[in-house]
Amino acid sequence: MEPDLYDVVVIGGGPGGSMSGTLLSDFGKRVLILEAEKFPRYHIGESLLSGTAELMNRIGVLDRVEGDGYIKKHGVEWVWGENREPWTVYFKDALAMPYDYGYQVERGEFDKLLLDNAREHGAEVREEHRVTDFALGADGVSTVTFQDAAGVSTAVRTRWIVDSSGQGGLVTKRLHQQNWDPYLKNLAVWSYWTGAERPPGLDAGNTFLPTFGDGWWWFIPLRDDRTSIGMVVDSRVVQENRGLGMEAYYAECLARTPELAKRLEGAQRADKIHVARDWSYAYDRFSGDGYIAVGDAACFIDPLFSTGVHLAMLSGFLAAVTVNTVLDRPEMDRAEVLGFYESAYRKEFARLRAQVYFLYSGHGDDKDSYFWHARSQFDVPDAEPEQAFISLIAGAFQHRSWYSRYLRQLDVPAELRDTIEQIFDGKSTGVGVDPHQSLVASPDVTYVDDLAVDGVHLRPARSLVTPTGATLPVTEALDRLLSLAGGGHTSVELVDELVRDGSHDREAAQSLVHEAVSHRLLVPADRSA
């Protein structure tokens, strides 16, 4: 008798595995999730980005997280580098974000909620089932072998494997090269406190990130007056201080960070000292015929921006759509489909890593330098530097061409609507271009064929690479606008034309024209030569 055949076997039930398993079940696939441990289980990485809220909403758990009373995080307070003046950024100031807050969560309960949700959506979930082996089949059917809690071994067949095994990287470790980051070889040292002082009002749930001589601290407020307080330091520094002992080293580093020590006056440590390796890495490949890796099984970045859960769930979403396309649409080029996943996930990882490098580098001595560097990573031209920084660390992805191309309803956010109205009522379209100046399509635009998310699948699409370096989807609306620009219309006239033909209301038309001018797709006629 042949082993059971599944469409997808997911190795690991953490956030990335739960996300991909839930969505693939929603897409009608027979999914088996194999988790080595019994949930809830302890895990570090408790601070969620505001961009993660949209991913939670997509799988139907956002209301539950809200109802469970997790602490809301509206922003991040920094004391960074030699300049000890505190500064705070708020997610409400990010670009194109549906939610202006994240959550501080106890990962045991949070991860269990996600895994239970996968069950409710139809995935078969087996906890305390450890995968011991796998074999990729040349016929498109692979085998996964696992043991239950009693040590009984079982094998199943599957059309696809999702490796969500965390830093163990079960599939990727065997098949690919793990490239360690030469600059981010850090260790995390942390514990939990009660009675720590929190700021009043809206700031009470914010993450606090102060630096000190050896590294930086996190201060993450949790429920029940519990606070996660840990430091990230170079592994060499920890080795040099091992003779002191981790308890004494932790206390000594606290004393060297007065902004944090002040918050702990009268507080009590409520747990032992934990130590874990936080070395950053990326595998040379995230996927291949028959498998795809999500979250830490593909790459791991320094926890400065609390990106672990976000990257796991974002990659779980991307992986689910990618695998669903491979299984349902064999006529599409498999290498191209998997290449889409590799490219999209790797770019999100690289943007965040570049910003982490910059904050560690010491090149910038004030917050404005961090903001300006973020602007170079966040591919929205003419975004305010602070807005680019906030959007980057908030996990914004809704503006990506692969995500936004086929969304049927894209409301213009209220704050953007107000900005655009002020621009068109003034003397510029936002980048120094007079609204009454004749515009033409820029000659410095490159068109490329690519893929984008259309519901539950990827489908072929066309994009353009703008003179600013950003990639934008070629939508019917943008196509129409660029064709109109051949007549030398002004910004105001282009808006009027889009409204007149019934394809846009005035707000959407102004937004589209503003975006095209900002990306240098439309340029003044006298500068186009």
Short mmCIF file of C-alpha atoms in Angstrom, two decimals:
data_model
loop_
_atom_site.label_atom_id
_atom_site.label_comp_id
_atom_site.label_asym_id
_atom_site.label_seq_id
_atom_site.Cartn_x
_atom_site.Cartn_y
_atom_site.Cartn_z
CA MET A 1 0.00 0.00 0.00
CA GLU A 2 1.44 3.36 -1.04
CA PRO A 3 1.85 6.12 1.57
CA ASP A 4 -0.70 8.93 1.68
CA LEU A 5 -0.36 11.57 -1.01
CA TYR A 6 -0.60 15.25 -0.02
CA ASP A 7 -0.45 18.27 -2.24
CA VAL A 8 1.88 20.00 0.22
CA VAL A 9 3.82 18.94 3.31
CA VAL A 10 4.93 21.84 5.50
CA ILE A 11 7.91 21.14 7.76
CA GLY A 12 7.49 23.33 10.84
CA GLY A 13 4.45 24.98 12.37
CA GLY A 14 5.85 28.40 13.24
CA PRO A 15 4.50 31.63 11.73
CA GLY A 16 5.88 30.94 8.23
CA GLY A 17 4.61 27.36 8.16
CA SER A 18 1.22 28.29 9.59
CA MET A 19 0.85 31.14 7.10
CA SER A 20 1.68 29.05 4.04
CA GLY A 21 -0.29 26.04 5.29
CA THR A 22 -3.39 28.11 6.01
CA LEU A 23 -3.38 29.82 2.63
CA LEU A 24 -2.69 26.64 0.65
CA SER A 25 -5.59 24.97 2.46
CA ASP A 26 -7.75 27.96 1.57
CA PHE A 27 -6.63 27.47 -2.03
CA GLY A 28 -8.06 23.95 -1.97
CA LYS A 29 -4.87 21.96 -1.42
CA ARG A 30 -4.47 18.94 0.85
CA VAL A 31 -1.89 20.15 3.37
CA LEU A 32 -0.01 18.35 6.15
CA ILE A 33 1.90 20.46 8.70
CA LEU A 34 4.49 18.54 10.74
CA GLU A 35 5.68 20.31 13.90
CA ALA A 36 8.38 18.76 16.10
CA GLU A 37 7.18 20.36 19.33
CA LYS A 38 3.94 20.65 21.26
CA PHE A 39 2.47 24.14 21.16
CA PRO A 40 2.52 26.47 22.99
CA ARG A 41 6.30 26.44 23.20
CA TYR A 42 8.63 29.24 24.21
CA HIS A 43 10.18 31.35 21.47
CA ILE A 44 11.94 34.71 21.37
CA GLY A 45 11.00 37.39 18.84
CA GLU A 46 8.02 39.05 20.48
CA SER A 47 7.66 42.37 18.67
CA LEU A 48 5.53 42.42 15.50
CA LEU A 49 5.68 45.05 12.77
CA SER A 50 2.59 46.95 11.72
CA GLY A 51 2.91 45.44 8.24
CA THR A 52 2.32 42.03 9.82
CA ALA A 53 -1.22 43.08 10.76
CA GLU A 54 -2.25 42.97 7.10
CA LEU A 55 -0.86 39.42 6.80
CA MET A 56 -2.74 38.36 9.94
CA ASN A 57 -5.89 39.88 8.51
CA ARG A 58 -5.41 37.88 5.31
CA ILE A 59 -5.66 34.58 7.24
CA GLY A 60 -8.43 35.75 9.58
CA VAL A 61 -6.60 36.04 12.90
CA LEU A 62 -6.25 39.79 13.36
CA ASP A 63 -9.52 40.11 15.30
CA ARG A 64 -8.44 37.28 17.59
CA VAL A 65 -5.10 38.92 18.29
CA GLU A 66 -6.98 42.12 19.06
CA GLY A 67 -9.36 40.26 21.34
CA ASP A 68 -6.58 38.51 23.23
CA GLY A 69 -5.41 41.82 24.64
CA TYR A 70 -1.87 41.86 23.34
CA ILE A 71 -0.02 45.12 23.88
CA LYS A 72 -0.24 47.50 20.92
CA LYS A 73 2.95 49.05 19.59
CA HIS A 74 2.39 52.42 17.91
CA GLY A 75 6.03 53.24 17.38
CA VAL A 76 9.66 52.84 18.38
CA GLU A 77 11.75 55.02 20.68
CA TRP A 78 15.48 55.23 19.95
CA VAL A 79 18.57 56.34 21.83
CA TRP A 80 21.16 55.53 19.20
CA GLY A 81 24.87 56.14 19.02
CA GLU A 82 26.76 58.90 20.77
CA ASN A 83 23.85 61.32 20.57
CA ARG A 84 21.80 60.37 23.65
CA GLU A 85 18.76 62.51 22.80
CA PRO A 86 15.74 60.13 22.59
CA TRP A 87 13.61 60.21 19.44
CA THR A 88 10.44 58.36 18.53
CA VAL A 89 8.90 57.35 15.21
CA TYR A 90 5.24 56.34 14.80
CA PHE A 91 3.83 53.83 12.34
CA LYS A 92 0.94 56.17 11.57
CA ASP A 93 3.46 58.20 9.56
CA ALA A 94 4.39 55.29 7.27
CA LEU A 95 3.41 55.25 3.61
CA ALA A 96 0.59 53.04 2.33
CA MET A 97 0.05 51.10 5.57
CA PRO A 98 -3.46 49.83 6.39
CA TYR A 99 -2.67 49.66 10.13
CA ASP A 100 -0.81 52.20 12.23
CA TYR A 101 0.22 49.79 14.98
CA GLY A 102 1.85 46.43 15.58
CA TYR A 103 1.64 44.08 18.55
CA GLN A 104 3.94 42.90 21.33
CA VAL A 105 3.16 39.21 21.76
CA GLU A 106 4.13 36.22 23.85
CA ARG A 107 5.26 33.94 21.07
CA GLY A 108 4.10 30.70 22.68
CA GLU A 109 0.45 31.73 22.69
CA PHE A 110 0.70 33.70 19.45
CA ASP A 111 2.29 30.86 17.47
CA LYS A 112 -0.29 28.43 18.85
CA LEU A 113 -3.08 30.74 17.66
CA LEU A 114 -1.60 30.69 14.14
CA LEU A 115 -1.18 26.91 14.12
CA ASP A 116 -4.69 26.31 15.46
CA ASN A 117 -5.98 28.65 12.77
CA ALA A 118 -4.29 26.50 10.12
CA ARG A 119 -6.22 23.50 11.48
CA GLU A 120 -9.47 25.43 11.32
CA HIS A 121 -8.76 26.30 7.69
CA GLY A 122 -8.43 22.63 6.80
CA ALA A 123 -4.74 21.82 7.17
CA GLU A 124 -3.91 18.52 8.87
CA VAL A 125 -1.60 19.44 11.76
CA ARG A 126 0.50 16.91 13.65
CA GLU A 127 2.44 18.23 16.62
CA GLU A 128 5.30 16.29 18.22
CA HIS A 129 6.08 14.85 14.80
CA ARG A 130 9.72 15.40 13.85
CA VAL A 131 10.76 15.14 10.20
CA THR A 132 13.79 12.86 9.93
CA ASP A 133 14.29 12.62 6.17
CA PHE A 134 12.99 13.64 2.77
CA ALA A 135 13.57 12.54 -0.81
CA LEU A 136 12.74 14.65 -3.85
CA GLY A 137 11.10 12.58 -6.56
CA ALA A 138 12.03 12.89 -10.22
CA ASP A 139 8.39 12.16 -11.09
CA GLY A 140 7.12 15.24 -9.24
CA VAL A 141 6.19 13.29 -6.08
CA SER A 142 8.51 13.53 -3.07
CA THR A 143 8.65 11.56 0.17
CA VAL A 144 8.80 12.95 3.70
CA THR A 145 9.62 10.68 6.64
CA PHE A 146 8.87 11.61 10.25
CA GLN A 147 8.63 10.19 13.77
CA ASP A 148 5.86 10.71 16.29
CA ALA A 149 6.35 11.23 20.04
CA ALA A 150 6.54 7.46 20.57
CA GLY A 151 9.30 7.11 17.98
CA VAL A 152 7.10 5.44 15.36
CA SER A 153 8.32 6.30 11.86
CA THR A 154 5.94 7.09 8.99
CA ALA A 155 6.43 8.22 5.39
CA VAL A 156 4.04 10.24 3.24
CA ARG A 157 4.19 11.39 -0.36
CA THR A 158 3.73 14.95 -1.45
CA ARG A 159 3.69 17.04 -4.60
CA TRP A 160 5.56 19.85 -2.85
CA ILE A 161 7.53 20.54 0.34
CA VAL A 162 7.52 23.85 2.23
CA ASP A 163 10.57 24.04 4.48
CA SER A 164 9.59 26.14 7.48
CA SER A 165 11.97 24.39 9.86
CA GLY A 166 13.53 27.61 11.16
CA GLN A 167 17.24 28.05 11.64
CA GLY A 168 17.63 24.28 11.38
CA GLY A 169 16.83 24.62 7.69
CA LEU A 170 16.20 20.90 7.14
CA VAL A 171 15.86 21.03 3.34
CA THR A 172 18.00 24.07 2.58
CA LYS A 173 20.82 22.89 4.85
CA ARG A 174 21.15 19.68 2.86
CA LEU A 175 20.73 21.13 -0.62
CA HIS A 176 22.25 24.60 -0.48
CA GLN A 177 25.13 26.71 0.74
CA GLN A 178 24.51 28.73 3.89
CA ASN A 179 26.33 32.06 3.63
CA TRP A 180 26.98 33.66 6.99
CA ASP A 181 27.04 37.43 7.15
CA PRO A 182 30.61 38.47 7.98
CA TYR A 183 29.49 41.62 9.82
CA LEU A 184 26.46 40.45 11.80
CA LYS A 185 27.78 37.67 14.03
CA ASN A 186 25.98 38.60 17.21
CA LEU A 187 24.57 36.99 20.31
CA ALA A 188 21.37 37.90 22.12
CA VAL A 189 21.33 37.92 25.94
CA TRP A 190 17.96 38.54 27.57
CA SER A 191 15.58 38.06 30.47
CA TYR A 192 12.14 39.22 31.68
CA TRP A 193 11.22 41.84 34.24
CA THR A 194 8.16 42.97 36.19
CA GLY A 195 7.57 46.49 37.40
CA ALA A 196 9.58 48.18 34.64
CA GLU A 197 8.59 51.79 34.05
CA ARG A 198 6.66 52.41 30.82
CA PRO A 199 5.90 55.76 29.19
CA PRO A 200 2.37 57.11 29.62
CA GLY A 201 -0.45 57.02 27.10
CA LEU A 202 0.01 55.93 23.50
CA ASP A 203 3.74 55.30 24.01
CA ALA A 204 3.26 52.71 26.75
CA GLY A 205 3.52 49.78 24.35
CA ASN A 206 6.35 51.10 22.19
CA THR A 207 9.60 49.24 21.75
CA PHE A 208 12.59 51.06 23.26
CA LEU A 209 16.00 50.61 21.55
CA PRO A 210 18.98 52.23 23.31
CA THR A 211 22.60 51.55 22.39
CA PHE A 212 25.55 51.16 24.75
CA GLY A 213 29.26 50.53 24.27
CA ASP A 214 29.01 46.83 23.36
CA GLY A 215 25.78 46.80 21.33
CA TRP A 216 22.11 47.67 21.75
CA TRP A 217 19.15 46.79 23.98
CA TRP A 218 15.54 45.94 23.32
CA PHE A 219 12.77 46.83 25.78
CA ILE A 220 9.50 45.15 24.73
CA PRO A 221 6.40 45.65 26.93
CA LEU A 222 4.24 42.52 27.23
CA ARG A 223 0.96 41.71 28.96
CA ASP A 224 0.64 41.28 32.73
CA ASP A 225 3.33 43.85 33.56
CA ARG A 226 6.01 41.67 32.00
CA THR A 227 8.79 43.22 29.91
CA SER A 228 11.29 41.48 27.64
CA ILE A 229 14.68 43.15 28.04
CA GLY A 230 17.63 41.90 26.08
CA MET A 231 20.84 43.02 24.42
CA VAL A 232 22.43 42.15 21.10
CA VAL A 233 26.23 42.20 21.19
CA ASP A 234 29.08 40.94 19.05
CA SER A 235 29.77 37.29 19.84
CA ARG A 236 33.44 38.15 20.43
CA VAL A 237 32.46 40.55 23.22
CA VAL A 238 30.45 37.86 24.96
CA GLN A 239 33.37 35.43 24.76
CA GLU A 240 35.67 38.02 26.27
CA ASN A 241 33.29 38.46 29.22
CA ARG A 242 32.43 34.82 29.87
CA GLY A 243 34.75 34.83 32.88
CA LEU A 244 32.56 37.51 34.43
CA GLY A 245 29.51 35.29 33.98
CA MET A 246 26.39 36.12 32.03
CA GLU A 247 24.44 37.27 35.10
CA ALA A 248 27.13 39.77 36.03
CA TYR A 249 27.76 40.82 32.41
CA TYR A 250 24.03 41.47 31.86
CA ALA A 251 23.85 43.58 35.04
CA GLU A 252 27.05 45.45 34.17
CA CYS A 253 25.73 46.32 30.69
CA LEU A 254 22.45 47.56 32.19
CA ALA A 255 24.39 49.88 34.47
CA ARG A 256 26.22 51.24 31.41
CA THR A 257 22.89 52.20 29.78
CA PRO A 258 21.43 54.88 32.07
CA GLU A 259 18.30 55.46 29.97
CA LEU A 260 17.35 51.80 30.46
CA ALA A 261 18.56 51.51 34.05
CA LYS A 262 16.24 54.36 34.98
CA ARG A 263 13.24 52.39 33.73
CA LEU A 264 14.26 49.46 35.92
CA GLU A 265 14.53 51.32 39.22
CA GLY A 266 12.31 49.31 41.56
CA ALA A 267 11.71 46.57 38.96
CA GLN A 268 12.39 42.90 39.54
CA ARG A 269 13.96 40.38 37.18
CA ALA A 270 11.49 37.51 36.81
CA ASP A 271 13.38 34.92 34.76
CA LYS A 272 16.79 33.42 34.15
CA ILE A 273 19.31 34.85 31.69
CA HIS A 274 18.90 33.44 28.17
CA VAL A 275 21.65 33.42 25.54
CA ALA A 276 21.15 32.61 21.85
CA ARG A 277 23.18 33.01 18.68
CA ASP A 278 21.82 35.69 16.37
CA TRP A 279 24.17 35.27 13.42
CA SER A 280 22.68 36.55 10.19
CA TYR A 281 22.78 34.39 7.07
CA ALA A 282 21.12 33.62 3.76
CA TYR A 283 21.14 30.43 1.70
CA ASP A 284 22.26 30.72 -1.91
CA ARG A 285 18.89 29.36 -3.03
CA PHE A 286 15.46 29.48 -1.40
CA SER A 287 13.70 26.97 -3.66
CA GLY A 288 14.02 24.29 -6.33
CA ASP A 289 12.01 21.56 -8.03
CA GLY A 290 9.68 20.19 -5.38
CA TYR A 291 10.46 22.50 -2.44
CA ILE A 292 10.46 26.08 -1.22
CA ALA A 293 11.92 27.56 2.00
CA VAL A 294 10.24 30.26 4.11
CA GLY A 295 11.32 32.37 7.06
CA ASP A 296 14.53 31.41 8.83
CA ALA A 297 14.90 28.28 6.70
CA ALA A 298 15.82 30.67 3.87
CA CYS A 299 17.50 33.60 5.62
CA PHE A 300 17.85 35.33 8.96
CA ILE A 301 18.65 38.96 9.67
CA ASP A 302 19.80 40.75 12.80
CA PRO A 303 16.74 41.37 15.04
CA LEU A 304 17.23 45.17 15.23
CA PHE A 305 13.97 45.88 13.38
CA SER A 306 12.02 42.90 14.81
CA THR A 307 11.57 41.44 11.34
CA GLY A 308 11.56 37.71 12.17
CA VAL A 309 7.81 37.05 12.29
CA HIS A 310 7.12 39.55 9.54
CA LEU A 311 9.57 38.01 7.06
CA ALA A 312 8.33 34.53 7.99
CA MET A 313 4.68 35.40 7.34
CA LEU A 314 5.42 37.51 4.26
CA SER A 315 7.48 34.70 2.76
CA GLY A 316 4.72 32.26 3.76
CA PHE A 317 2.25 34.33 1.75
CA LEU A 318 4.59 34.56 -1.25
CA ALA A 319 5.42 30.85 -1.03
CA ALA A 320 1.75 29.83 -0.89
CA VAL A 321 0.88 31.76 -4.04
CA THR A 322 4.03 30.49 -5.77
CA VAL A 323 3.40 26.81 -4.90
CA ASN A 324 -0.27 27.11 -5.80
CA THR A 325 0.75 28.41 -9.22
CA VAL A 326 3.24 25.59 -9.76
CA LEU A 327 0.66 22.94 -8.84
CA ASP A 328 -2.30 24.42 -10.74
CA ARG A 329 -0.63 25.86 -13.80
CA PRO A 330 2.02 23.46 -15.11
CA GLU A 331 2.03 25.34 -18.43
CA MET A 332 3.85 28.24 -16.73
CA ASP A 333 7.62 28.10 -16.70
CA ARG A 334 8.52 26.64 -13.30
CA ALA A 335 11.91 28.30 -13.13
CA GLU A 336 10.32 31.69 -13.77
CA VAL A 337 7.67 31.11 -11.09
CA LEU A 338 10.24 30.07 -8.49
CA GLY A 339 12.47 32.92 -9.63
CA PHE A 340 9.69 35.35 -8.74
CA TYR A 341 9.69 34.04 -5.16
CA GLU A 342 13.47 34.17 -4.86
CA SER A 343 13.62 37.71 -6.17
CA ALA A 344 10.73 39.14 -4.14
CA TYR A 345 11.81 37.61 -0.83
CA ARG A 346 15.50 38.34 -1.31
CA LYS A 347 14.80 42.02 -2.09
CA GLU A 348 12.77 42.49 1.12
CA PHE A 349 15.60 40.85 3.09
CA ALA A 350 18.30 42.94 1.36
CA ARG A 351 16.54 46.28 1.96
CA LEU A 352 16.28 45.62 5.68
CA ARG A 353 19.84 44.30 5.94
CA ALA A 354 21.22 47.43 4.24
CA GLN A 355 19.49 49.63 6.81
CA VAL A 356 20.76 47.47 9.69
CA TYR A 357 24.29 47.82 8.30
CA PHE A 358 23.92 51.58 8.23
CA LEU A 359 22.70 51.86 11.81
CA TYR A 360 25.58 49.69 12.99
CA SER A 361 28.16 51.49 10.88
CA GLY A 362 28.43 54.65 12.93
CA HIS A 363 28.49 56.73 9.72
CA GLY A 364 25.40 58.61 10.81
CA ASP A 365 25.46 60.41 14.14
CA ASP A 366 21.87 61.62 14.15
CA LYS A 367 18.44 60.40 13.19
CA ASP A 368 18.34 62.44 9.96
CA SER A 369 21.20 60.40 8.50
CA TYR A 370 19.27 57.18 9.22
CA PHE A 371 16.20 58.68 7.56
CA TRP A 372 18.08 59.71 4.44
CA HIS A 373 19.72 56.31 4.06
CA ALA A 374 16.32 54.60 4.36
CA ARG A 375 15.06 56.74 1.52
CA SER A 376 17.64 55.09 -0.78
CA GLN A 377 16.32 51.64 0.22
CA PHE A 378 12.60 52.38 0.18
CA ASP A 379 11.78 52.64 -3.52
CA VAL A 380 9.22 55.43 -3.47
CA PRO A 381 10.83 58.57 -4.95
CA ASP A 382 10.37 61.85 -3.17
CA ALA A 383 9.06 60.17 -0.04
CA GLU A 384 10.03 62.23 2.96
CA PRO A 385 13.20 60.64 4.44
CA GLU A 386 11.56 60.07 7.85
CA GLN A 387 8.52 58.55 6.14
CA ALA A 388 10.81 56.21 4.18
CA PHE A 389 12.56 55.12 7.39
CA ILE A 390 9.29 54.47 9.21
CA SER A 391 7.81 52.63 6.23
CA LEU A 392 10.88 50.43 5.94
CA ILE A 393 11.00 49.41 9.59
CA ALA A 394 7.19 49.01 9.68
CA GLY A 395 7.37 46.28 7.03
CA ALA A 396 5.49 48.10 4.27
CA PHE A 397 4.89 45.89 1.24
CA GLN A 398 1.50 46.99 -0.09
CA HIS A 399 3.14 49.35 -2.60
CA ARG A 400 5.17 46.57 -4.25
CA SER A 401 4.22 46.01 -7.89
CA TRP A 402 3.82 42.25 -7.39
CA TYR A 403 1.22 42.88 -4.69
CA SER A 404 -0.73 45.89 -5.88
CA ARG A 405 -1.07 45.17 -9.59
CA TYR A 406 -4.32 43.21 -9.59
CA LEU A 407 -6.01 44.61 -6.52
CA ARG A 408 -9.46 45.66 -7.64
CA GLN A 409 -10.06 48.43 -5.13
CA LEU A 410 -7.25 50.71 -4.07
CA ASP A 411 -8.62 53.59 -2.03
CA VAL A 412 -6.47 56.68 -1.88
CA PRO A 413 -5.42 56.97 1.80
CA ALA A 414 -6.83 60.05 3.52
CA GLU A 415 -3.42 61.51 4.34
CA LEU A 416 -2.23 61.01 0.75
CA ARG A 417 -5.49 62.48 -0.57
CA ASP A 418 -4.95 65.62 1.51
CA THR A 419 -1.35 65.90 0.34
CA ILE A 420 -2.29 65.54 -3.33
CA GLU A 421 -5.09 68.08 -3.07
CA GLN A 422 -2.66 70.56 -1.53
CA ILE A 423 -0.18 69.87 -4.32
CA PHE A 424 -2.66 70.45 -7.13
CA ASP A 425 -4.14 73.47 -5.40
CA GLY A 426 -0.65 74.92 -5.10
CA LYS A 427 2.04 75.51 -7.63
CA SER A 428 3.56 72.06 -8.06
CA THR A 429 2.60 68.41 -8.63
CA GLY A 430 4.91 67.48 -5.79
CA VAL A 431 8.38 67.44 -7.33
CA GLY A 432 8.76 71.00 -8.55
CA VAL A 433 6.68 70.54 -11.71
CA ASP A 434 4.14 73.28 -12.37
CA PRO A 435 0.63 71.79 -12.78
CA HIS A 436 0.22 73.97 -15.89
CA GLN A 437 3.47 72.86 -17.51
CA SER A 438 3.21 70.59 -20.58
CA LEU A 439 4.29 67.01 -19.85
CA VAL A 440 5.50 64.18 -22.07
CA ALA A 441 6.39 60.56 -21.38
CA SER A 442 10.02 60.12 -20.36
CA PRO A 443 12.25 58.38 -22.91
CA ASP A 444 14.23 56.78 -20.06
CA VAL A 445 11.75 54.02 -19.23
CA THR A 446 12.41 50.28 -19.62
CA TYR A 447 9.61 47.74 -19.98
CA VAL A 448 10.07 44.23 -18.56
CA ASP A 449 8.00 41.05 -18.46
CA ASP A 450 7.49 39.62 -14.98
CA LEU A 451 4.95 38.00 -12.66
CA ALA A 452 2.53 39.37 -10.08
CA VAL A 453 0.01 38.07 -7.56
CA ASP A 454 -3.48 37.79 -9.01
CA GLY A 455 -5.71 36.43 -6.26
CA VAL A 456 -4.40 32.95 -5.43
CA HIS A 457 -1.98 32.58 -8.36
CA LEU A 458 0.83 34.34 -10.12
CA ARG A 459 0.26 35.41 -13.66
CA PRO A 460 2.39 37.01 -16.38
CA ALA A 461 2.48 40.76 -16.18
CA ARG A 462 4.35 43.69 -17.55
CA SER A 463 6.24 46.26 -15.51
CA LEU A 464 8.32 49.28 -16.22
CA VAL A 465 11.54 50.32 -14.59
CA THR A 466 11.34 54.03 -13.95
CA PRO A 467 14.16 56.58 -14.27
CA THR A 468 14.26 56.58 -10.46
CA GLY A 469 15.01 52.83 -10.42
CA ALA A 470 11.65 51.70 -9.02
CA THR A 471 9.53 48.99 -10.66
CA LEU A 472 5.89 49.83 -11.33
CA PRO A 473 3.09 47.67 -12.72
CA VAL A 474 1.83 48.54 -16.19
CA THR A 475 -1.87 48.79 -15.40
CA GLU A 476 -4.63 49.87 -17.74
CA ALA A 477 -4.77 53.17 -15.89
CA LEU A 478 -1.06 53.85 -16.23
CA ASP A 479 -1.11 52.78 -19.88
CA ARG A 480 -3.95 55.21 -20.50
CA LEU A 481 -2.12 58.04 -18.74
CA LEU A 482 1.11 57.54 -20.69
CA SER A 483 -0.79 57.46 -23.98
CA LEU A 484 -2.50 60.76 -23.10
CA ALA A 485 0.87 62.30 -22.27
CA GLY A 486 1.88 62.08 -25.92
CA GLY A 487 -0.28 65.13 -26.57
CA GLY A 488 1.71 67.45 -24.35
CA HIS A 489 -1.03 67.92 -21.75
CA THR A 490 -0.42 69.61 -18.42
CA SER A 491 -0.89 67.81 -15.09
CA VAL A 492 -4.26 69.50 -14.62
CA GLU A 493 -5.38 68.57 -18.15
CA LEU A 494 -4.31 64.95 -17.69
CA VAL A 495 -6.41 64.72 -14.53
CA ASP A 496 -9.36 66.24 -16.39
CA GLU A 497 -8.96 63.72 -19.25
CA LEU A 498 -8.90 60.74 -16.87
CA VAL A 499 -12.00 62.00 -15.09
CA ARG A 500 -13.76 62.80 -18.39
CA ASP A 501 -13.38 59.28 -19.81
CA GLY A 502 -14.94 57.82 -16.65
CA SER A 503 -11.98 55.65 -15.66
CA HIS A 504 -11.12 57.63 -12.50
CA ASP A 505 -12.66 59.90 -9.93
CA ARG A 506 -10.70 63.10 -9.36
CA GLU A 507 -8.83 61.88 -6.27
CA ALA A 508 -7.64 58.70 -8.01
CA ALA A 509 -6.70 60.63 -11.15
CA GLN A 510 -4.68 63.17 -9.17
CA SER A 511 -2.95 60.34 -7.30
CA LEU A 512 -2.03 58.58 -10.54
CA VAL A 513 -0.65 61.73 -12.16
CA HIS A 514 1.26 62.62 -9.00
CA GLU A 515 2.79 59.13 -8.90
CA ALA A 516 3.79 59.27 -12.57
CA VAL A 517 5.45 62.66 -12.12
CA SER A 518 7.18 61.57 -8.90
CA HIS A 519 8.63 58.51 -10.63
CA ARG A 520 9.76 60.70 -13.57
CA LEU A 521 7.50 58.79 -15.97
CA LEU A 522 6.13 62.17 -17.01
CA VAL A 523 8.60 65.00 -17.45
CA PRO A 524 8.26 68.62 -18.56
CA ALA A 525 8.31 68.85 -22.34
CA ASP A 526 11.22 71.27 -22.30
CA ARG A 527 13.37 68.78 -20.32
CA SER A 528 12.64 65.60 -22.30
CA ALA A 529 15.28 66.02 -24.96
#
